[in-house]
Short mmCIF file of C-alpha atoms and ligand atoms in Angstrom, two decimals:
data_model
loop_
_atom_site.label_atom_id
_atom_site.label_comp_id
_atom_site.label_asym_id
_atom_site.label_seq_id
_atom_site.Cartn_x
_atom_site.Cartn_y
_atom_site.Cartn_z
CA MET A 1 36.82 38.67 -27.61
CA LEU A 2 32.98 38.76 -26.51
CA ARG A 3 31.52 41.83 -27.54
CA GLY A 4 27.51 43.27 -27.65
CA SER A 5 24.41 43.13 -25.52
CA PHE A 6 21.21 40.70 -25.77
CA GLU A 7 18.62 39.79 -23.85
CA LEU A 8 18.91 36.42 -21.75
CA ILE A 9 16.70 33.54 -22.16
CA GLY A 10 13.97 32.55 -19.09
CA ASP A 11 14.99 31.06 -16.20
CA LYS A 12 15.06 27.15 -16.32
CA SER A 13 13.92 26.87 -12.66
CA ILE A 14 11.28 29.84 -12.59
CA SER A 15 10.09 28.09 -16.18
CA HIS A 16 9.11 24.78 -14.77
CA ARG A 17 7.62 26.17 -10.98
CA ALA A 18 5.63 28.47 -13.60
CA ILE A 19 4.21 25.55 -15.61
CA MET A 20 3.56 23.21 -12.64
CA PHE A 21 1.69 26.01 -10.39
CA SER A 22 -0.33 26.70 -13.18
CA SER A 23 -1.54 23.89 -13.85
CA ILE A 24 -2.88 23.20 -10.49
CA SER A 25 -4.11 26.86 -9.85
CA LYS A 26 -8.26 27.74 -10.88
CA GLY A 27 -8.53 29.81 -13.86
CA ARG A 28 -5.80 31.14 -16.61
CA ASN A 29 -2.32 31.95 -16.70
CA LYS A 30 -0.44 33.50 -19.16
CA ILE A 31 3.33 33.07 -18.89
CA SER A 32 5.66 35.76 -20.63
CA ASN A 33 9.76 35.32 -21.35
CA PHE A 34 9.41 30.88 -20.73
CA LEU A 35 12.40 29.32 -21.27
CA MET A 36 11.74 26.72 -24.29
CA GLY A 37 14.58 24.34 -23.53
CA GLN A 38 14.02 20.44 -23.18
CA ASP A 39 13.90 20.83 -19.83
CA CYS A 40 10.66 22.70 -19.59
CA LEU A 41 9.02 21.59 -22.33
CA SER A 42 9.03 17.77 -20.67
CA THR A 43 7.43 19.75 -17.59
CA ILE A 44 4.83 20.64 -20.32
CA SER A 45 4.34 17.47 -21.73
CA CYS A 46 4.24 15.80 -18.19
CA PHE A 47 1.21 18.10 -17.47
CA ARG A 48 -0.68 17.69 -20.85
CA LYS A 49 -0.57 14.18 -19.70
CA MET A 50 -2.30 14.93 -16.86
CA GLY A 51 -5.37 17.11 -18.62
CA VAL A 52 -3.65 20.43 -18.50
CA ASP A 53 -4.29 22.53 -21.27
CA ILE A 54 -0.93 24.07 -22.48
CA GLN A 55 -1.06 26.28 -25.44
CA ILE A 56 2.13 27.86 -26.49
CA ASP A 57 1.52 30.91 -28.65
CA ASN A 58 4.24 33.60 -29.93
CA GLY A 59 6.88 32.59 -27.09
CA ASP A 60 3.95 33.13 -24.49
CA VAL A 61 2.49 29.82 -22.57
CA PHE A 62 -1.00 30.08 -21.48
CA VAL A 63 -2.25 27.06 -18.99
CA LYS A 64 -5.96 26.79 -18.02
CA GLY A 65 -5.19 25.39 -14.59
CA ASN A 66 -7.34 22.51 -13.57
CA GLY A 67 -7.61 23.21 -9.67
CA LEU A 68 -5.55 22.15 -6.84
CA TYR A 69 -7.36 18.80 -7.42
CA GLY A 70 -8.15 18.60 -10.56
CA LEU A 71 -5.47 16.69 -12.34
CA LYS A 72 -6.08 13.56 -14.16
CA LYS A 73 -4.58 9.98 -13.52
CA PRO A 74 -2.18 9.92 -16.64
CA GLN A 75 -3.07 6.83 -19.28
CA ASP A 76 0.70 7.10 -20.26
CA ILE A 77 4.18 7.08 -18.25
CA LEU A 78 5.30 10.32 -17.13
CA ASP A 79 8.65 11.14 -19.11
CA VAL A 80 10.81 13.82 -17.49
CA GLY A 81 13.64 13.49 -19.95
CA ASN A 82 16.81 14.71 -18.66
CA SER A 83 15.07 17.10 -16.22
CA GLY A 84 15.74 16.78 -12.37
CA THR A 85 13.60 19.49 -11.59
CA THR A 86 10.49 17.75 -13.16
CA ILE A 87 10.90 14.96 -11.47
CA ARG A 88 11.73 15.81 -8.40
CA LEU A 89 8.85 18.59 -8.15
CA ILE A 90 6.47 16.62 -9.78
CA MET A 91 6.72 13.95 -7.25
CA GLY A 92 5.94 16.52 -3.94
CA ILE A 93 2.37 17.18 -6.74
CA LEU A 94 1.77 13.38 -7.58
CA ALA A 95 1.69 12.54 -3.40
CA GLY A 96 -1.04 14.79 -3.35
CA ASN A 97 -3.14 13.82 -6.02
CA ASN A 98 -5.60 10.42 -5.36
CA PHE A 99 -4.18 8.47 -8.69
CA GLU A 100 -1.45 6.47 -9.41
CA ALA A 101 1.53 7.55 -11.85
CA THR A 102 4.60 6.18 -13.12
CA LEU A 103 7.86 8.58 -14.11
CA ILE A 104 10.78 7.35 -15.86
CA GLY A 105 13.69 9.73 -17.82
CA ASP A 106 16.55 9.29 -19.81
CA GLU A 107 19.93 7.32 -19.03
CA SER A 108 21.14 10.30 -16.60
CA ILE A 109 18.06 10.36 -14.88
CA ALA A 110 18.72 6.59 -13.77
CA LYS A 111 21.08 7.18 -12.09
CA ARG A 112 20.08 10.14 -10.03
CA PRO A 113 19.14 9.92 -6.51
CA MET A 114 15.60 9.87 -5.49
CA LYS A 115 15.13 8.86 -2.05
CA ARG A 116 16.00 12.27 -0.97
CA VAL A 117 12.42 13.24 -2.27
CA THR A 118 10.39 9.86 -1.78
CA ASN A 119 11.71 9.11 2.19
CA PRO A 120 10.36 12.14 3.14
CA LEU A 121 7.25 11.96 0.90
CA GLN A 122 6.67 8.13 2.47
CA LEU A 123 6.81 9.76 5.75
CA MET A 124 3.66 12.01 4.75
CA GLY A 125 2.12 8.69 4.09
CA CYS A 126 2.26 8.85 -0.01
CA ARG A 127 2.82 5.18 -1.43
CA ILE A 128 5.80 5.15 -3.30
CA GLU A 129 8.07 2.45 -5.17
CA GLY A 130 11.22 2.52 -7.31
CA ASN A 131 14.15 0.60 -7.79
CA GLU A 132 16.32 0.02 -4.78
CA ASP A 133 13.98 1.11 -1.74
CA ALA A 134 12.72 4.02 -4.16
CA ASN A 135 15.86 5.45 -4.99
CA TYR A 136 15.69 5.15 -8.74
CA THR A 137 13.37 5.25 -11.50
CA PRO A 138 10.93 4.43 -12.52
CA ILE A 139 9.25 5.45 -10.06
CA LYS A 140 5.30 4.70 -9.12
CA ILE A 141 3.25 6.78 -6.92
CA ASN A 142 0.06 6.37 -5.51
CA GLY A 143 -0.99 10.18 -3.88
CA GLY A 144 -3.48 11.12 -1.44
CA ASN A 145 -4.51 11.71 1.95
CA LEU A 146 -1.10 13.21 3.12
CA LYS A 147 -0.24 14.02 6.39
CA PRO A 148 1.58 17.26 7.32
CA ILE A 149 5.25 17.00 8.23
CA ASP A 150 8.14 18.78 10.44
CA TYR A 151 11.01 17.68 8.29
CA LYS A 152 14.93 18.88 8.85
CA MET A 153 16.14 18.64 5.52
CA SER A 154 19.97 16.52 5.42
CA VAL A 155 20.81 17.52 1.80
CA SER A 156 20.69 21.24 0.54
CA SER A 157 18.39 21.12 -2.49
CA ALA A 158 16.02 23.76 -3.66
CA GLN A 159 14.71 20.11 -5.25
CA VAL A 160 14.12 18.56 -2.45
CA LYS A 161 12.77 21.25 -0.48
CA SER A 162 10.49 22.25 -3.35
CA ALA A 163 8.69 18.77 -3.65
CA LEU A 164 8.27 18.87 -0.06
CA ILE A 165 5.84 22.14 -0.17
CA LEU A 166 4.02 21.42 -2.73
CA ALA A 167 3.29 18.10 -1.05
CA SER A 168 2.29 20.37 1.78
CA LEU A 169 -0.30 22.31 0.01
CA TYR A 170 -2.41 18.54 0.43
CA GLY A 171 -1.31 17.78 3.83
CA ASN A 172 -4.16 17.60 6.74
CA GLY A 173 -2.17 20.35 9.01
CA MET A 174 0.68 22.96 9.22
CA SER A 175 4.14 21.45 7.48
CA THR A 176 7.28 22.64 8.67
CA ILE A 177 10.32 22.30 6.44
CA GLU A 178 13.98 23.15 7.70
CA GLU A 179 16.74 24.07 5.47
CA LYS A 180 20.64 23.64 6.52
CA VAL A 181 21.62 26.81 4.07
CA LYS A 182 19.22 28.88 2.00
CA SER A 183 18.77 27.04 -1.26
CA ARG A 184 17.13 29.36 -4.21
CA ASN A 185 13.75 30.10 -2.99
CA HIS A 186 11.57 30.77 -6.27
CA THR A 187 9.17 28.15 -4.93
CA GLU A 188 8.21 29.76 -1.82
CA ILE A 189 7.86 33.60 -3.95
CA MET A 190 5.88 32.12 -6.55
CA LEU A 191 3.28 29.86 -4.42
CA LYS A 192 2.25 32.78 -2.34
CA SER A 193 2.04 34.81 -5.15
CA PHE A 194 -0.37 31.50 -6.19
CA GLY A 195 -2.24 32.66 -2.96
CA ALA A 196 -0.51 29.74 -0.55
CA ASP A 197 -0.33 30.28 2.92
CA ILE A 198 3.53 29.89 3.47
CA ASN A 199 5.49 31.65 5.98
CA VAL A 200 9.45 31.59 5.48
CA ASP A 201 11.26 32.05 9.56
CA GLY A 202 15.15 31.87 8.46
CA LEU A 203 15.54 28.36 7.38
CA LYS A 204 12.07 27.40 8.71
CA ILE A 205 9.33 27.09 6.37
CA ASN A 206 5.76 26.83 7.37
CA ILE A 207 3.19 25.90 4.84
CA ASN A 208 -0.92 25.32 5.82
CA PRO A 209 -2.90 23.77 3.28
CA VAL A 210 -5.12 25.81 1.52
CA ASP A 211 -8.05 24.65 -0.90
CA GLU A 212 -7.29 26.54 -3.93
CA LEU A 213 -3.92 28.63 -5.97
CA TYR A 214 -5.14 30.92 -8.21
CA SER A 215 -4.12 31.90 -11.84
CA GLN A 216 -1.50 34.53 -12.30
CA ASN A 217 0.54 36.34 -15.19
CA ILE A 218 4.48 35.34 -14.66
CA TYR A 219 7.39 37.11 -16.08
CA VAL A 220 10.07 34.85 -16.25
CA PRO A 221 13.55 36.80 -15.37
CA GLY A 222 16.45 35.62 -17.52
CA ASP A 223 18.78 32.89 -16.18
CA ILE A 224 21.76 33.79 -14.54
CA SER A 225 23.19 30.14 -14.44
CA SER A 226 22.88 30.67 -18.55
CA ALA A 227 24.72 33.98 -18.56
CA ALA A 228 27.41 32.98 -16.11
CA PHE A 229 28.60 31.07 -19.53
CA ILE A 230 29.22 34.37 -21.20
CA ILE A 231 29.97 36.28 -18.11
CA VAL A 232 33.20 34.13 -17.99
CA GLY A 233 34.02 34.31 -21.58
CA ALA A 234 33.98 37.94 -21.29
CA LEU A 235 36.38 37.80 -18.13
CA ILE A 236 39.07 36.23 -19.66
CA THR A 237 39.20 37.41 -23.14
CA LYS A 238 41.05 39.71 -23.76
CA GLY A 239 38.90 43.07 -25.03
CA SER A 240 35.60 41.54 -24.14
CA GLU A 241 33.00 43.80 -22.99
CA VAL A 242 29.33 42.65 -22.66
CA VAL A 243 25.51 43.64 -21.42
CA ILE A 244 23.50 40.67 -20.27
CA LYS A 245 20.20 42.38 -20.07
CA ASN A 246 17.27 41.09 -17.88
CA VAL A 247 19.28 39.18 -15.39
CA GLY A 248 17.69 37.23 -12.21
CA LEU A 249 19.22 38.41 -9.57
CA ASN A 250 17.36 36.39 -6.43
CA GLU A 251 20.38 36.76 -3.78
CA THR A 252 20.20 33.02 -3.63
CA ARG A 253 21.21 32.29 -7.13
CA THR A 254 24.40 35.28 -7.23
CA GLY A 255 26.89 33.29 -5.48
CA ILE A 256 28.47 33.73 -9.19
CA LEU A 257 28.63 37.38 -8.60
CA ASP A 258 30.20 37.36 -5.26
CA VAL A 259 32.81 34.97 -6.61
CA VAL A 260 33.69 37.21 -9.61
CA LYS A 261 34.19 40.16 -7.59
CA ALA A 262 35.98 38.33 -4.68
CA MET A 263 38.42 37.22 -7.81
CA ASN A 264 38.49 40.84 -8.81
CA GLY A 265 36.68 40.45 -12.01
CA TYR A 266 34.84 43.52 -13.43
CA ILE A 267 31.24 43.08 -13.33
CA GLU A 268 28.32 45.72 -12.57
CA VAL A 269 24.67 45.74 -11.36
CA LEU A 270 22.44 48.28 -13.74
CA ASN A 271 19.14 49.21 -13.55
CA LYS A 272 18.45 46.51 -10.69
CA ARG A 273 14.10 46.35 -10.23
CA LEU A 274 11.76 43.74 -9.18
CA VAL A 275 9.58 42.18 -11.53
CA GLY A 276 6.98 39.97 -9.80
CA GLY A 277 8.73 39.54 -6.73
CA GLU A 278 11.93 38.47 -8.16
CA VAL A 279 15.02 41.15 -8.62
CA VAL A 280 15.92 41.26 -12.07
CA GLY A 281 19.31 43.88 -13.30
CA ASP A 282 21.48 43.94 -16.24
CA LEU A 283 25.08 42.70 -15.67
CA LEU A 284 27.86 44.86 -17.45
CA VAL A 285 31.02 42.63 -17.72
CA ARG A 286 34.55 43.38 -19.12
CA TYR A 287 37.65 41.64 -19.66
CA SER A 288 39.68 41.45 -16.56
CA PRO A 289 43.98 40.93 -17.11
CA ASN A 290 44.29 40.73 -13.12
CA LEU A 291 42.11 38.03 -11.60
CA TYR A 292 43.02 36.16 -8.62
CA ALA A 293 42.29 32.80 -6.83
CA THR A 294 39.64 32.39 -4.21
CA THR A 295 38.08 29.61 -2.18
CA ILE A 296 34.29 28.17 -2.41
CA ASP A 297 32.81 26.05 0.44
CA LYS A 298 29.43 25.41 1.96
CA SER A 299 28.50 28.40 3.03
CA ILE A 300 27.94 29.77 -0.66
CA MET A 301 27.93 26.45 -2.36
CA PRO A 302 23.76 26.46 -2.91
CA ARG A 303 24.05 29.58 -4.40
CA LEU A 304 26.52 28.85 -7.31
CA ILE A 305 25.87 25.09 -7.36
CA ASP A 306 25.26 25.23 -11.60
CA GLU A 307 27.53 27.64 -11.72
CA ILE A 308 30.85 25.26 -11.17
CA PRO A 309 31.64 24.40 -14.38
CA ALA A 310 31.93 28.00 -15.73
CA ILE A 311 33.87 29.03 -12.26
CA ALA A 312 36.31 26.22 -12.69
CA ILE A 313 37.81 27.76 -16.28
CA LEU A 314 37.60 31.21 -14.55
CA ALA A 315 39.76 29.52 -12.24
CA THR A 316 42.53 28.55 -14.45
CA GLN A 317 42.90 31.85 -15.69
CA ALA A 318 43.18 33.53 -12.09
CA GLU A 319 46.43 33.96 -10.34
CA GLY A 320 47.14 31.01 -7.05
CA THR A 321 45.02 28.06 -6.20
CA THR A 322 41.45 27.99 -6.03
CA THR A 323 39.98 25.64 -4.24
CA ILE A 324 36.36 24.10 -4.45
CA LYS A 325 35.15 22.21 -1.63
CA ASP A 326 31.77 20.73 -0.05
CA ALA A 327 30.51 20.43 -3.64
CA LYS A 328 29.77 16.65 -3.25
CA GLU A 329 25.92 17.33 -4.74
CA LEU A 330 28.12 17.98 -8.17
CA LYS A 331 28.59 14.03 -8.36
CA VAL A 332 24.68 13.53 -9.11
CA LYS A 333 23.84 16.29 -11.40
CA GLU A 334 23.44 15.88 -15.27
CA SER A 335 26.34 13.99 -15.20
CA ASN A 336 29.03 13.79 -12.73
CA ARG A 337 30.54 17.26 -12.90
CA ILE A 338 33.60 17.47 -10.90
CA LYS A 339 34.85 14.48 -13.05
CA ALA A 340 33.93 16.03 -15.99
CA VAL A 341 35.26 19.07 -14.96
CA VAL A 342 38.42 17.84 -13.76
CA ASP A 343 39.62 15.34 -16.50
CA ASN A 344 38.16 17.62 -19.11
CA LEU A 345 40.34 20.63 -18.02
CA ARG A 346 43.59 17.84 -16.94
CA LEU A 347 43.38 17.13 -20.97
CA MET A 348 43.84 20.68 -21.79
CA GLY A 349 46.79 21.36 -19.94
CA ALA A 350 45.19 22.99 -16.85
CA TYR A 351 46.62 22.42 -13.33
CA ILE A 352 44.18 20.65 -11.75
CA GLU A 353 43.15 17.98 -8.97
CA GLU A 354 40.21 15.86 -8.32
CA LEU A 355 38.82 16.12 -4.06
CA GLU A 356 36.73 13.90 -3.10
CA ASP A 357 33.78 16.60 -2.57
CA GLY A 358 35.21 18.86 -5.43
CA MET A 359 38.48 20.42 -6.67
CA VAL A 360 41.73 22.46 -6.35
CA ILE A 361 42.97 24.40 -9.66
CA ARG A 362 46.16 25.97 -9.98
CA GLY A 363 46.71 29.09 -12.09
CA LYS A 364 47.51 30.95 -14.45
CA SER A 365 47.58 28.15 -17.43
CA THR A 366 47.56 28.30 -20.96
CA LEU A 367 45.11 26.03 -22.13
CA ARG A 368 45.68 23.91 -25.48
CA GLY A 369 42.40 22.67 -27.42
CA ALA A 370 41.47 18.91 -26.81
CA ASN A 371 38.47 16.44 -27.30
CA ILE A 372 35.93 17.19 -24.62
CA GLN A 373 33.58 14.52 -23.51
CA THR A 374 30.39 16.19 -22.31
CA PHE A 375 28.48 13.21 -21.09
CA LYS A 376 25.61 15.01 -22.74
CA ASP A 377 25.67 17.35 -19.96
CA HIS A 378 24.35 21.44 -20.83
CA ARG A 379 26.74 22.61 -18.37
CA ILE A 380 29.64 20.89 -19.34
CA ALA A 381 28.96 21.66 -23.29
CA MET A 382 28.64 25.29 -22.37
CA ALA A 383 31.96 25.31 -19.99
CA PHE A 384 34.31 24.19 -22.56
CA SER A 385 32.93 26.34 -25.54
CA ILE A 386 34.30 28.98 -23.37
CA ALA A 387 37.40 27.39 -22.30
CA ASP A 388 37.71 27.17 -26.25
CA LEU A 389 37.76 31.02 -26.38
CA ILE A 390 41.29 31.24 -25.07
CA SER A 391 42.85 27.58 -26.15
CA ASP A 392 45.35 27.01 -28.21
CA GLY A 393 43.88 24.63 -30.83
CA ASN A 394 40.44 23.71 -31.32
CA VAL A 395 37.94 22.71 -28.48
CA LYS A 396 35.78 19.85 -30.15
CA LEU A 397 32.57 19.15 -28.22
CA ASP A 398 31.33 15.26 -28.55
CA ASN A 399 27.88 16.66 -28.13
CA LYS A 400 26.51 20.13 -28.85
CA GLU A 401 22.78 19.36 -28.92
CA CYS A 402 22.70 18.78 -25.36
CA VAL A 403 22.82 22.88 -24.58
CA ASP A 404 19.70 22.82 -25.92
CA ILE A 405 18.05 21.06 -22.87
CA SER A 406 18.87 24.85 -20.47
CA PHE A 407 19.99 27.68 -23.51
CA PRO A 408 18.76 26.75 -27.00
CA GLY A 409 20.45 29.42 -29.77
CA TYR A 410 23.81 29.28 -27.56
CA PHE A 411 26.02 28.60 -29.90
CA GLU A 412 24.57 31.10 -32.44
CA LEU A 413 24.77 33.77 -29.71
CA LEU A 414 28.51 33.40 -29.00
CA LYS A 415 29.32 33.94 -32.51
CA ASN A 416 27.72 36.44 -32.34
CA LEU A 417 28.72 37.93 -29.78
CA GLN A 418 32.56 37.16 -31.09
CA LEU A 419 34.34 39.91 -32.72
C1 S3P B 1 16.91 23.36 -9.20
C2 S3P B 1 18.05 23.08 -8.00
C3 S3P B 1 19.25 22.57 -7.81
C4 S3P B 1 19.40 23.00 -9.25
C5 S3P B 1 18.97 22.55 -10.44
C6 S3P B 1 17.87 23.31 -10.61
C7 S3P B 1 15.31 23.45 -9.04
O1 S3P B 1 19.16 21.10 -7.41
O2 S3P B 1 20.78 22.29 -9.45
O3 S3P B 1 19.62 22.92 -12.29
O4 S3P B 1 15.08 24.33 -10.09
O5 S3P B 1 15.49 24.10 -8.11
P1 S3P B 1 19.15 20.93 -6.23
O6 S3P B 1 18.24 21.54 -5.56
O7 S3P B 1 19.22 18.96 -6.09
O8 S3P B 1 20.29 21.23 -5.71
#
């Protein structure tokens, strides 16, 4: 069982944005509760290569911003490692800057589609080259002299939206970006606090260029996507009671709370408060023996896209048939998460069927130990470490280090919570 309380580490999405927006602001920025995960460190490394002074001191990050037009041409290739957020958002910034830069990443990044960003940036007048018609790394960008854009997004993606908002800061007129379903809005919230001229009207976002962004002190709330594994662990292991403190509860991210409630899981939000424009609270989660199945579709998908591997484990312990659909995007995350979840859960004895755009899971089932292929995907590794809590026999992960991408210290924390 899991018992205890802990302070949640910083949010990955917000940590990336804090470094990026600070780097292109004017003045000194301080970032507290920054996530020192590999992905966010990749973002720091890219901006240092563009001449930004970024210091880490006692867990805080200090960024001396270069101003909106002050980044330097990097002397070296920008390596984003495993980070999709870094490469997609940075393209929006590079598109507005008058120099050439080349972006690469690891073998997972090499398989992830970039056209969703490079295509609209080309429409804004940016010159971009890359493999297969600017769809894959290496990507070479020659930015500057951007036109505004009026763009209806065809994929639901906060990364694409954010890249276009960032490029729009450099356009020579008002840009409008329209989403199909609202995705995480940390970019809109944080850029506004930096002084950007952004107006959100339902699913439409209007951005007017500004001369400068102005430095901020940023407090990064805890990452609900990281909390998801502990939440599921507590819900499914007998006798558990866990308090997770300082969880970011921005409603574009809290789909998992709605799903847990719909499945009859016990989760309570305590101490709800507003910190730097983001809602934060503590979560009390208890073992819930009477879980039942649910359906998850496009109306909620962007609010829990990263939590599907954890939710799939939860569904194996719920009575009835859980259907997860409209989740095609999972195929182009750090790994093909539909296949990774379905194949590994089947190995563990779950009743699970793969769909073109999701999966169907029939519960409750007793899980058995297995050798799990993580595909070096941090969220697959953490999801199956939770399955291990209830399995007969051990779960062996082929790679544990990959959790450092988003949750350094994860296994120690899990061990400390275990009684
Ligand atoms: C992120 C957006 C999501 C998410 C990723 C982080 C962000 O990706 O899966 O982990 O920080 O904007 P998409 O926007 O591509 O869905």
